[in-house]
Amino acid sequence: MTTLEGLFVVEPGYIAPPNHAVEIEDSFYQRVIGLIKRIFKAQGTVTTIHGTEHLPQEGGALIAANHTGWFDFIFAGMGPHVMGRRLVRFMAKKEVFGIPVIGWLMRSMRHVAVDRSAGASSVDEAVNFLQNGSLVGIFPEGTISRSFEIRTFKTGGARIAQRAGVPLIPCAIWGSQRIWTKDMPPRLGRTHTPVIIRYGAPVDTAGTPEEVTARLEDAMGKLLEENRREYEDKFGPFAAGERWMPHSMGGSAPSTEEADAIAEQQKQARALKQRQKKARDSQKKRKKAS
């Protein structure tokens, strides 16, 4: 294996391609990546990257990644970064764009805001990026998996890839949940936490969105299993009961069923909070009108 910049471990056959002629000129996004690299270097975070040969050096492609930690959008973009400093426009919940500073950064890097109540415009924007030769990233699970297992995929990724007529590339990330994820304190110091990323061959996009999604889920599951075996072999053994380890691997993370129950409880709590806010707003309007 070969190490690049003290941050990325790539396969011996890796040959650095020339920088992408257009995307290298996006100075703001490129500077943000440079800052992130300095932060990761300070933390001692080294990422092993497999499958860069599946990433196009030119043209559009949709990268679909599993989601276990808050930094997954950074890790999913590392493969394209080492392949000519390519950039990925990620699809993210519109709520993220409303967070001070983070929202400004997301808009400045031209990521795609997803409004779940009216998703057509975000799909149009993603398709436009893809058809104009950009890479777009999506998390088919829709949210972070608390169980660290792959959750049931939504079909949006398949539909976007089919409509745009671009490759649909599976990506599996393992280890990022040890840095920062839901329901666990962040570990942002110099922890030397390793991460493994694997990109797979493009998934066949023929057939119904449901058929394509099933193939994507299967491909990503196999990549994730490879990552887990390599992680244990290279960096283990790990003590039983680790919170960042899935229940199926002897860890103390919630089982898939427990994680789904937690997610449903939180969904209902958010819905109740929204109803209460609407009721308060309606009451204020009535008072003003009277």
PDB file of C-alpha atoms in Angstrom:
ATOM      1  CA  MET A   1       0.000   0.000   0.000  1.00  0.00           C
ATOM      2  CA  THR A   2       1.073   3.589  -0.673  1.00  0.00           C
ATOM      3  CA  THR A   3       0.549   6.570   1.668  1.00  0.00           C
ATOM      4  CA  LEU A   4      -0.313  10.004   0.277  1.00  0.00           C
ATOM      5  CA  GLU A   5       0.196  13.226   2.256  1.00  0.00           C
ATOM      6  CA  GLY A   6       0.300  11.195   5.464  1.00  0.00           C
ATOM      7  CA  LEU A   7      -3.507  10.979   5.224  1.00  0.00           C
ATOM      8  CA  PHE A   8      -4.543   8.485   2.563  1.00  0.00           C
ATOM      9  CA  VAL A   9      -3.473   4.872   2.103  1.00  0.00           C
ATOM     10  CA  VAL A  10      -4.063   3.700  -1.474  1.00  0.00           C
ATOM     11  CA  GLU A  11      -3.378   0.508  -3.400  1.00  0.00           C
ATOM     12  CA  PRO A  12       0.116   0.018  -4.894  1.00  0.00           C
ATOM     13  CA  GLY A  13      -1.133   0.391  -8.478  1.00  0.00           C
ATOM     14  CA  TYR A  14      -2.524   3.863  -7.826  1.00  0.00           C
ATOM     15  CA  ILE A  15      -1.317   6.527 -10.249  1.00  0.00           C
ATOM     16  CA  ALA A  16      -2.247  10.119  -9.460  1.00  0.00           C
ATOM     17  CA  PRO A  17      -4.247  11.551 -12.362  1.00  0.00           C
ATOM     18  CA  PRO A  18      -3.977  15.207 -13.377  1.00  0.00           C
ATOM     19  CA  ASN A  19      -6.186  17.651 -11.521  1.00  0.00           C
ATOM     20  CA  HIS A  20      -9.659  18.085 -12.965  1.00  0.00           C
ATOM     21  CA  ALA A  21      -9.451  21.106 -15.251  1.00  0.00           C
ATOM     22  CA  VAL A  22     -12.715  22.712 -14.070  1.00  0.00           C
ATOM     23  CA  GLU A  23     -13.221  21.532 -10.493  1.00  0.00           C
ATOM     24  CA  ILE A  24      -9.732  22.528  -9.378  1.00  0.00           C
ATOM     25  CA  GLU A  25     -10.833  26.114 -10.074  1.00  0.00           C
ATOM     26  CA  ASP A  26     -13.566  25.958  -7.392  1.00  0.00           C
ATOM     27  CA  SER A  27     -11.256  27.723  -4.954  1.00  0.00           C
ATOM     28  CA  PHE A  28     -13.694  27.879  -2.031  1.00  0.00           C
ATOM     29  CA  TYR A  29     -14.533  24.159  -1.982  1.00  0.00           C
ATOM     30  CA  GLN A  30     -10.869  23.254  -2.557  1.00  0.00           C
ATOM     31  CA  ARG A  31      -9.816  25.470   0.381  1.00  0.00           C
ATOM     32  CA  VAL A  32     -12.400  23.794   2.628  1.00  0.00           C
ATOM     33  CA  ILE A  33     -10.939  20.404   1.701  1.00  0.00           C
ATOM     34  CA  GLY A  34      -7.463  21.725   2.482  1.00  0.00           C
ATOM     35  CA  LEU A  35      -8.663  22.818   5.935  1.00  0.00           C
ATOM     36  CA  ILE A  36     -10.289  19.447   6.588  1.00  0.00           C
ATOM     37  CA  LYS A  37      -7.055  17.687   5.626  1.00  0.00           C
ATOM     38  CA  ARG A  38      -5.114  19.795   8.119  1.00  0.00           C
ATOM     39  CA  ILE A  39      -7.632  18.953  10.839  1.00  0.00           C
ATOM     40  CA  PHE A  40      -7.464  15.232  10.068  1.00  0.00           C
ATOM     41  CA  LYS A  41      -3.684  15.377  10.048  1.00  0.00           C
ATOM     42  CA  ALA A  42      -3.750  16.977  13.502  1.00  0.00           C
ATOM     43  CA  GLN A  43      -6.109  14.218  14.676  1.00  0.00           C
ATOM     44  CA  GLY A  44      -3.906  11.491  13.208  1.00  0.00           C
ATOM     45  CA  THR A  45      -6.793  10.218  11.077  1.00  0.00           C
ATOM     46  CA  VAL A  46      -5.527   7.995   8.254  1.00  0.00           C
ATOM     47  CA  THR A  47      -7.984   6.711   5.652  1.00  0.00           C
ATOM     48  CA  THR A  48      -7.471   3.591   3.565  1.00  0.00           C
ATOM     49  CA  ILE A  49      -9.106   3.946   0.149  1.00  0.00           C
ATOM     50  CA  HIS A  50      -9.945   1.021  -2.149  1.00  0.00           C
ATOM     51  CA  GLY A  51     -11.590   0.990  -5.564  1.00  0.00           C
ATOM     52  CA  THR A  52     -10.507   4.372  -6.946  1.00  0.00           C
ATOM     53  CA  GLU A  53     -10.437   2.743 -10.387  1.00  0.00           C
ATOM     54  CA  HIS A  54     -14.247   2.797 -10.299  1.00  0.00           C
ATOM     55  CA  LEU A  55     -14.357   6.591 -10.005  1.00  0.00           C
ATOM     56  CA  PRO A  56     -14.533   8.492 -13.310  1.00  0.00           C
ATOM     57  CA  GLN A  57     -11.891  11.143 -13.895  1.00  0.00           C
ATOM     58  CA  GLU A  58     -14.339  13.024 -16.113  1.00  0.00           C
ATOM     59  CA  GLY A  59     -18.101  13.229 -16.318  1.00  0.00           C
ATOM     60  CA  GLY A  60     -20.936  12.738 -13.894  1.00  0.00           C
ATOM     61  CA  ALA A  61     -21.595   9.852 -11.517  1.00  0.00           C
ATOM     62  CA  LEU A  62     -23.776   9.311  -8.471  1.00  0.00           C
ATOM     63  CA  ILE A  63     -21.893   8.000  -5.420  1.00  0.00           C
ATOM     64  CA  ALA A  64     -24.148   6.193  -2.943  1.00  0.00           C
ATOM     65  CA  ALA A  65     -22.642   5.652   0.517  1.00  0.00           C
ATOM     66  CA  ASN A  66     -23.700   4.050   3.782  1.00  0.00           C
ATOM     67  CA  HIS A  67     -24.167   6.408   6.716  1.00  0.00           C
ATOM     68  CA  THR A  68     -22.809   5.761  10.212  1.00  0.00           C
ATOM     69  CA  GLY A  69     -21.215   9.079  11.228  1.00  0.00           C
ATOM     70  CA  TRP A  70     -21.433  12.839  10.846  1.00  0.00           C
ATOM     71  CA  PHE A  71     -18.232  12.998   8.792  1.00  0.00           C
ATOM     72  CA  ASP A  72     -19.347  10.478   6.163  1.00  0.00           C
ATOM     73  CA  PHE A  73     -19.797  13.171   3.532  1.00  0.00           C
ATOM     74  CA  ILE A  74     -16.117  14.050   4.006  1.00  0.00           C
ATOM     75  CA  PHE A  75     -14.948  10.444   3.788  1.00  0.00           C
ATOM     76  CA  ALA A  76     -17.142   9.605   0.781  1.00  0.00           C
ATOM     77  CA  GLY A  77     -15.505  12.492  -1.068  1.00  0.00           C
ATOM     78  CA  MET A  78     -11.928  11.365  -0.366  1.00  0.00           C
ATOM     79  CA  GLY A  79     -11.728   8.929  -3.275  1.00  0.00           C
ATOM     80  CA  PRO A  80     -12.659  11.593  -5.850  1.00  0.00           C
ATOM     81  CA  HIS A  81     -10.218  13.966  -4.117  1.00  0.00           C
ATOM     82  CA  VAL A  82      -7.237  11.684  -4.701  1.00  0.00           C
ATOM     83  CA  MET A  83      -8.457  11.121  -8.272  1.00  0.00           C
ATOM     84  CA  GLY A  84      -7.625  14.552  -9.622  1.00  0.00           C
ATOM     85  CA  ARG A  85      -9.037  16.737  -6.836  1.00  0.00           C
ATOM     86  CA  ARG A  86     -12.570  16.031  -8.003  1.00  0.00           C
ATOM     87  CA  LEU A  87     -15.458  17.466  -5.963  1.00  0.00           C
ATOM     88  CA  VAL A  88     -18.722  15.881  -4.836  1.00  0.00           C
ATOM     89  CA  ARG A  89     -21.979  17.793  -4.375  1.00  0.00           C
ATOM     90  CA  PHE A  90     -23.826  16.004  -1.578  1.00  0.00           C
ATOM     91  CA  MET A  91     -27.564  15.770  -1.097  1.00  0.00           C
ATOM     92  CA  ALA A  92     -28.437  16.662   2.510  1.00  0.00           C
ATOM     93  CA  LYS A  93     -31.548  17.471   4.527  1.00  0.00           C
ATOM     94  CA  LYS A  94     -32.618  21.093   4.138  1.00  0.00           C
ATOM     95  CA  GLU A  95     -32.474  21.469   7.935  1.00  0.00           C
ATOM     96  CA  VAL A  96     -28.676  21.265   7.727  1.00  0.00           C
ATOM     97  CA  PHE A  97     -28.679  24.318   5.486  1.00  0.00           C
ATOM     98  CA  GLY A  98     -30.473  26.270   8.216  1.00  0.00           C
ATOM     99  CA  ILE A  99     -27.683  25.788  10.777  1.00  0.00           C
ATOM    100  CA  PRO A 100     -25.565  28.938  11.198  1.00  0.00           C
ATOM    101  CA  VAL A 101     -22.124  28.746   9.547  1.00  0.00           C
ATOM    102  CA  ILE A 102     -22.655  25.121   8.442  1.00  0.00           C
ATOM    103  CA  GLY A 103     -25.550  26.158   6.220  1.00  0.00           C
ATOM    104  CA  TRP A 104     -23.449  28.926   4.682  1.00  0.00           C
ATOM    105  CA  LEU A 105     -20.641  26.453   4.022  1.00  0.00           C
ATOM    106  CA  MET A 106     -23.035  23.955   2.431  1.00  0.00           C
ATOM    107  CA  ARG A 107     -24.507  26.581   0.127  1.00  0.00           C
ATOM    108  CA  SER A 108     -21.075  27.959  -0.773  1.00  0.00           C
ATOM    109  CA  MET A 109     -19.896  24.475  -1.775  1.00  0.00           C
ATOM    110  CA  ARG A 110     -23.110  24.078  -3.792  1.00  0.00           C
ATOM    111  CA  HIS A 111     -24.392  21.000  -2.041  1.00  0.00           C
ATOM    112  CA  VAL A 112     -28.032  20.065  -2.676  1.00  0.00           C
ATOM    113  CA  ALA A 113     -30.713  20.781  -0.060  1.00  0.00           C
ATOM    114  CA  VAL A 114     -33.378  18.056   0.148  1.00  0.00           C
ATOM    115  CA  ASP A 115     -36.867  19.069   1.241  1.00  0.00           C
ATOM    116  CA  ARG A 116     -38.589  15.795   2.049  1.00  0.00           C
ATOM    117  CA  SER A 117     -42.030  17.379   1.714  1.00  0.00           C
ATOM    118  CA  ALA A 118     -41.228  18.621  -1.805  1.00  0.00           C
ATOM    119  CA  GLY A 119     -38.254  16.699  -3.140  1.00  0.00           C
ATOM    120  CA  ALA A 120     -38.753  17.333  -6.867  1.00  0.00           C
ATOM    121  CA  SER A 121     -36.620  20.479  -6.944  1.00  0.00           C
ATOM    122  CA  SER A 122     -33.670  18.796  -5.196  1.00  0.00           C
ATOM    123  CA  VAL A 123     -33.887  15.863  -7.632  1.00  0.00           C
ATOM    124  CA  ASP A 124     -33.885  18.306 -10.544  1.00  0.00           C
ATOM    125  CA  GLU A 125     -30.821  20.056  -9.121  1.00  0.00           C
ATOM    126  CA  ALA A 126     -28.956  16.775  -8.612  1.00  0.00           C
ATOM    127  CA  VAL A 127     -29.795  15.588 -12.137  1.00  0.00           C
ATOM    128  CA  ASN A 128     -28.630  18.923 -13.536  1.00  0.00           C
ATOM    129  CA  PHE A 129     -25.273  18.619 -11.733  1.00  0.00           C
ATOM    130  CA  LEU A 130     -24.837  15.058 -12.988  1.00  0.00           C
ATOM    131  CA  GLN A 131     -25.743  15.822 -16.580  1.00  0.00           C
ATOM    132  CA  ASN A 132     -23.306  18.710 -16.535  1.00  0.00           C
ATOM    133  CA  GLY A 133     -20.465  16.379 -15.568  1.00  0.00           C
ATOM    134  CA  SER A 134     -20.338  16.710 -11.768  1.00  0.00           C
ATOM    135  CA  LEU A 135     -20.182  14.022  -9.106  1.00  0.00           C
ATOM    136  CA  VAL A 136     -23.118  13.900  -6.683  1.00  0.00           C
ATOM    137  CA  GLY A 137     -23.195  12.050  -3.365  1.00  0.00           C
ATOM    138  CA  ILE A 138     -26.243  10.534  -1.706  1.00  0.00           C
ATOM    139  CA  PHE A 139     -26.947   8.480   1.428  1.00  0.00           C
ATOM    140  CA  PRO A 140     -29.727   6.041   0.405  1.00  0.00           C
ATOM    141  CA  GLU A 141     -30.532   5.211   4.038  1.00  0.00           C
ATOM    142  CA  GLY A 142     -31.671   8.801   4.509  1.00  0.00           C
ATOM    143  CA  THR A 143     -30.093   9.224   7.929  1.00  0.00           C
ATOM    144  CA  ILE A 144     -27.335   7.875  10.179  1.00  0.00           C
ATOM    145  CA  SER A 145     -27.783   4.227  11.128  1.00  0.00           C
ATOM    146  CA  ARG A 146     -27.584   3.933  14.909  1.00  0.00           C
ATOM    147  CA  SER A 147     -27.078   0.181  14.624  1.00  0.00           C
ATOM    148  CA  PHE A 148     -24.153   0.724  12.211  1.00  0.00           C
ATOM    149  CA  GLU A 149     -25.811  -1.871   9.994  1.00  0.00           C
ATOM    150  CA  ILE A 150     -27.207  -0.967   6.580  1.00  0.00           C
ATOM    151  CA  ARG A 151     -30.788   0.292   6.896  1.00  0.00           C
ATOM    152  CA  THR A 152     -33.427  -0.187   4.199  1.00  0.00           C
ATOM    153  CA  PHE A 153     -32.589   2.018   1.219  1.00  0.00           C
ATOM    154  CA  LYS A 154     -34.873   4.606  -0.321  1.00  0.00           C
ATOM    155  CA  THR A 155     -35.199   4.462  -4.105  1.00  0.00           C
ATOM    156  CA  GLY A 156     -34.225   8.089  -4.748  1.00  0.00           C
ATOM    157  CA  GLY A 157     -30.638   7.270  -5.699  1.00  0.00           C
ATOM    158  CA  ALA A 158     -31.723   4.753  -8.330  1.00  0.00           C
ATOM    159  CA  ARG A 159     -34.262   7.173  -9.784  1.00  0.00           C
ATOM    160  CA  ILE A 160     -31.725  10.007  -9.998  1.00  0.00           C
ATOM    161  CA  ALA A 161     -29.055   7.845 -11.652  1.00  0.00           C
ATOM    162  CA  GLN A 162     -31.570   6.477 -14.160  1.00  0.00           C
ATOM    163  CA  ARG A 163     -32.929   9.898 -15.042  1.00  0.00           C
ATOM    164  CA  ALA A 164     -29.460  11.457 -15.380  1.00  0.00           C
ATOM    165  CA  GLY A 165     -28.069   8.465 -17.282  1.00  0.00           C
ATOM    166  CA  VAL A 166     -24.896   8.273 -15.151  1.00  0.00           C
ATOM    167  CA  PRO A 167     -23.030   5.471 -13.309  1.00  0.00           C
ATOM    168  CA  LEU A 168     -24.324   4.579  -9.841  1.00  0.00           C
ATOM    169  CA  ILE A 169     -21.275   3.843  -7.696  1.00  0.00           C
ATOM    170  CA  PRO A 170     -21.619   2.076  -4.309  1.00  0.00           C
ATOM    171  CA  CYS A 171     -19.381   3.252  -1.480  1.00  0.00           C
ATOM    172  CA  ALA A 172     -18.914   1.676   1.960  1.00  0.00           C
ATOM    173  CA  ILE A 173     -17.355   3.548   4.879  1.00  0.00           C
ATOM    174  CA  TRP A 174     -16.241   1.919   8.126  1.00  0.00           C
ATOM    175  CA  GLY A 175     -14.697   3.539  11.191  1.00  0.00           C
ATOM    176  CA  SER A 176     -16.113   7.036  10.887  1.00  0.00           C
ATOM    177  CA  GLN A 177     -18.656   6.267  13.624  1.00  0.00           C
ATOM    178  CA  ARG A 178     -15.719   6.092  16.061  1.00  0.00           C
ATOM    179  CA  ILE A 179     -15.011   9.786  15.456  1.00  0.00           C
ATOM    180  CA  TRP A 180     -18.485  11.306  15.692  1.00  0.00           C
ATOM    181  CA  THR A 181     -21.953   9.836  15.419  1.00  0.00           C
ATOM    182  CA  LYS A 182     -25.404   9.999  16.981  1.00  0.00           C
ATOM    183  CA  ASP A 183     -25.832   9.332  20.704  1.00  0.00           C
ATOM    184  CA  MET A 184     -22.074   9.186  21.342  1.00  0.00           C
ATOM    185  CA  PRO A 185     -19.617  11.903  22.434  1.00  0.00           C
ATOM    186  CA  PRO A 186     -17.339  13.104  19.621  1.00  0.00           C
ATOM    187  CA  ARG A 187     -13.698  12.068  19.639  1.00  0.00           C
ATOM    188  CA  LEU A 188     -12.133  15.040  17.874  1.00  0.00           C
ATOM    189  CA  GLY A 189      -8.717  15.016  19.507  1.00  0.00           C
ATOM    190  CA  ARG A 190      -5.566  13.254  18.323  1.00  0.00           C
ATOM    191  CA  THR A 191      -7.120   9.801  18.463  1.00  0.00           C
ATOM    192  CA  HIS A 192      -5.417   8.253  15.397  1.00  0.00           C
ATOM    193  CA  THR A 193      -8.736   6.690  14.417  1.00  0.00           C
ATOM    194  CA  PRO A 194      -8.445   4.675  11.193  1.00  0.00           C
ATOM    195  CA  VAL A 195     -11.173   4.679   8.541  1.00  0.00           C
ATOM    196  CA  ILE A 196     -11.612   2.406   5.519  1.00  0.00           C
ATOM    197  CA  ILE A 197     -13.495   3.383   2.344  1.00  0.00           C
ATOM    198  CA  ARG A 198     -14.346   1.090  -0.570  1.00  0.00           C
ATOM    199  CA  TYR A 199     -15.838   2.097  -3.907  1.00  0.00           C
ATOM    200  CA  GLY A 200     -17.377  -0.655  -5.984  1.00  0.00           C
ATOM    201  CA  ALA A 201     -18.051  -1.177  -9.664  1.00  0.00           C
ATOM    202  CA  PRO A 202     -21.077   0.778 -10.948  1.00  0.00           C
ATOM    203  CA  VAL A 203     -24.390  -0.928 -10.266  1.00  0.00           C
ATOM    204  CA  ASP A 204     -26.533  -1.909 -13.245  1.00  0.00           C
ATOM    205  CA  THR A 205     -29.279   0.739 -13.501  1.00  0.00           C
ATOM    206  CA  ALA A 206     -31.541  -1.251 -15.842  1.00  0.00           C
ATOM    207  CA  GLY A 207     -34.985  -2.200 -14.555  1.00  0.00           C
ATOM    208  CA  THR A 208     -37.296  -0.633 -12.003  1.00  0.00           C
ATOM    209  CA  PRO A 209     -35.967   1.708  -9.282  1.00  0.00           C
ATOM    210  CA  GLU A 210     -36.773  -1.006  -6.772  1.00  0.00           C
ATOM    211  CA  GLU A 211     -34.668  -3.562  -8.659  1.00  0.00           C
ATOM    212  CA  VAL A 212     -31.758  -1.135  -8.965  1.00  0.00           C
ATOM    213  CA  THR A 213     -32.017  -0.255  -5.270  1.00  0.00           C
ATOM    214  CA  ALA A 214     -31.896  -3.949  -4.322  1.00  0.00           C
ATOM    215  CA  ARG A 215     -28.720  -4.387  -6.381  1.00  0.00           C
ATOM    216  CA  LEU A 216     -27.203  -1.275  -4.812  1.00  0.00           C
ATOM    217  CA  GLU A 217     -28.000  -2.455  -1.282  1.00  0.00           C
ATOM    218  CA  ASP A 218     -26.487  -5.859  -2.016  1.00  0.00           C
ATOM    219  CA  ALA A 219     -23.313  -4.353  -3.507  1.00  0.00           C
ATOM    220  CA  MET A 220     -22.845  -1.951  -0.620  1.00  0.00           C
ATOM    221  CA  GLY A 221     -23.416  -4.706   1.924  1.00  0.00           C
ATOM    222  CA  LYS A 222     -20.616  -6.781   0.376  1.00  0.00           C
ATOM    223  CA  LEU A 223     -18.244  -3.798   0.359  1.00  0.00           C
ATOM    224  CA  LEU A 224     -19.047  -3.098   3.995  1.00  0.00           C
ATOM    225  CA  GLU A 225     -18.307  -6.690   4.975  1.00  0.00           C
ATOM    226  CA  GLU A 226     -14.907  -6.431   3.276  1.00  0.00           C
ATOM    227  CA  ASN A 227     -14.201  -3.221   5.190  1.00  0.00           C
ATOM    228  CA  ARG A 228     -15.136  -4.792   8.508  1.00  0.00           C
ATOM    229  CA  ARG A 229     -12.899  -7.824   7.960  1.00  0.00           C
ATOM    230  CA  GLU A 230      -9.963  -5.647   6.937  1.00  0.00           C
ATOM    231  CA  TYR A 231     -10.544  -3.307   9.886  1.00  0.00           C
ATOM    232  CA  GLU A 232     -10.457  -6.187  12.364  1.00  0.00           C
ATOM    233  CA  ASP A 233      -7.403  -7.736  10.733  1.00  0.00           C
ATOM    234  CA  LYS A 234      -5.399  -4.504  10.576  1.00  0.00           C
ATOM    235  CA  PHE A 235      -6.483  -2.640  13.702  1.00  0.00           C
ATOM    236  CA  GLY A 236      -8.068  -5.228  15.998  1.00  0.00           C
ATOM    237  CA  PRO A 237      -8.731  -7.181  17.998  1.00  0.00           C
ATOM    238  CA  PHE A 238     -11.309  -4.984  19.714  1.00  0.00           C
ATOM    239  CA  ALA A 239     -12.816  -5.570  23.133  1.00  0.00           C
ATOM    240  CA  ALA A 240     -16.312  -7.029  23.281  1.00  0.00           C
ATOM    241  CA  GLY A 241     -19.075  -4.550  24.019  1.00  0.00           C
ATOM    242  CA  GLU A 242     -17.560  -1.555  22.212  1.00  0.00           C
ATOM    243  CA  ARG A 243     -20.284   1.063  21.680  1.00  0.00           C
ATOM    244  CA  TRP A 244     -19.218   1.756  18.095  1.00  0.00           C
ATOM    245  CA  MET A 245     -19.469  -1.927  17.165  1.00  0.00           C
ATOM    246  CA  PRO A 246     -22.708  -3.393  15.808  1.00  0.00           C
ATOM    247  CA  HIS A 247     -24.716  -5.757  17.972  1.00  0.00           C
ATOM    248  CA  SER A 248     -24.131  -8.504  15.372  1.00  0.00           C
ATOM    249  CA  MET A 249     -20.353  -8.193  15.877  1.00  0.00           C
ATOM    250  CA  GLY A 250     -20.437  -8.348  19.665  1.00  0.00           C
ATOM    251  CA  GLY A 251     -20.696  -4.598  20.211  1.00  0.00           C
ATOM    252  CA  SER A 252     -23.154  -2.697  22.366  1.00  0.00           C
ATOM    253  CA  ALA A 253     -24.673  -0.552  19.605  1.00  0.00           C
ATOM    254  CA  PRO A 254     -28.463  -0.897  19.394  1.00  0.00           C
ATOM    255  CA  SER A 255     -29.733  -3.803  17.332  1.00  0.00           C
ATOM    256  CA  THR A 256     -31.433  -2.922  14.066  1.00  0.00           C
ATOM    257  CA  GLU A 257     -34.841  -3.299  15.711  1.00  0.00           C
ATOM    258  CA  GLU A 258     -33.855  -1.150  18.705  1.00  0.00           C
ATOM    259  CA  ALA A 259     -32.364   1.510  16.425  1.00  0.00           C
ATOM    260  CA  ASP A 260     -35.540   1.607  14.337  1.00  0.00           C
ATOM    261  CA  ALA A 261     -37.629   2.002  17.498  1.00  0.00           C
ATOM    262  CA  ILE A 262     -35.470   4.923  18.662  1.00  0.00           C
ATOM    263  CA  ALA A 263     -35.754   6.565  15.238  1.00  0.00           C
ATOM    264  CA  GLU A 264     -39.542   6.159  15.252  1.00  0.00           C
ATOM    265  CA  GLN A 265     -39.833   7.665  18.750  1.00  0.00           C
ATOM    266  CA  GLN A 266     -37.775  10.664  17.689  1.00  0.00           C
ATOM    267  CA  LYS A 267     -39.811  11.047  14.503  1.00  0.00           C
ATOM    268  CA  GLN A 268     -43.022  11.134  16.516  1.00  0.00           C
ATOM    269  CA  ALA A 269     -41.496  13.614  18.978  1.00  0.00           C
ATOM    270  CA  ARG A 270     -40.491  15.927  16.095  1.00  0.00           C
ATOM    271  CA  ALA A 271     -43.959  15.661  14.579  1.00  0.00           C
ATOM    272  CA  LEU A 272     -45.555  16.542  17.930  1.00  0.00           C
ATOM    273  CA  LYS A 273     -43.211  19.516  18.318  1.00  0.00           C
ATOM    274  CA  GLN A 274     -44.138  20.764  14.836  1.00  0.00           C
ATOM    275  CA  ARG A 275     -47.870  20.416  15.572  1.00  0.00           C
ATOM    276  CA  GLN A 276     -47.460  22.336  18.821  1.00  0.00           C
ATOM    277  CA  LYS A 277     -45.541  25.094  17.037  1.00  0.00           C
ATOM    278  CA  LYS A 278     -48.221  25.372  14.354  1.00  0.00           C
ATOM    279  CA  ALA A 279     -50.886  25.565  17.051  1.00  0.00           C
ATOM    280  CA  ARG A 280     -48.986  28.368  18.842  1.00  0.00           C
ATOM    281  CA  ASP A 281     -48.472  30.266  15.597  1.00  0.00           C
ATOM    282  CA  SER A 282     -52.154  29.896  14.721  1.00  0.00           C
ATOM    283  CA  GLN A 283     -53.166  31.134  18.158  1.00  0.00           C
ATOM    284  CA  LYS A 284     -50.913  34.202  17.786  1.00  0.00           C
ATOM    285  CA  LYS A 285     -52.496  35.007  14.418  1.00  0.00           C
ATOM    286  CA  ARG A 286     -56.001  34.765  15.876  1.00  0.00           C
ATOM    287  CA  LYS A 287     -55.055  37.090  18.712  1.00  0.00           C
ATOM    288  CA  LYS A 288     -53.636  39.646  16.279  1.00  0.00           C
ATOM    289  CA  ALA A 289     -56.750  39.443  14.118  1.00  0.00           C
ATOM    290  CA  SER A 290     -59.144  39.947  17.045  1.00  0.00           C
TER     291      SER A 290
END
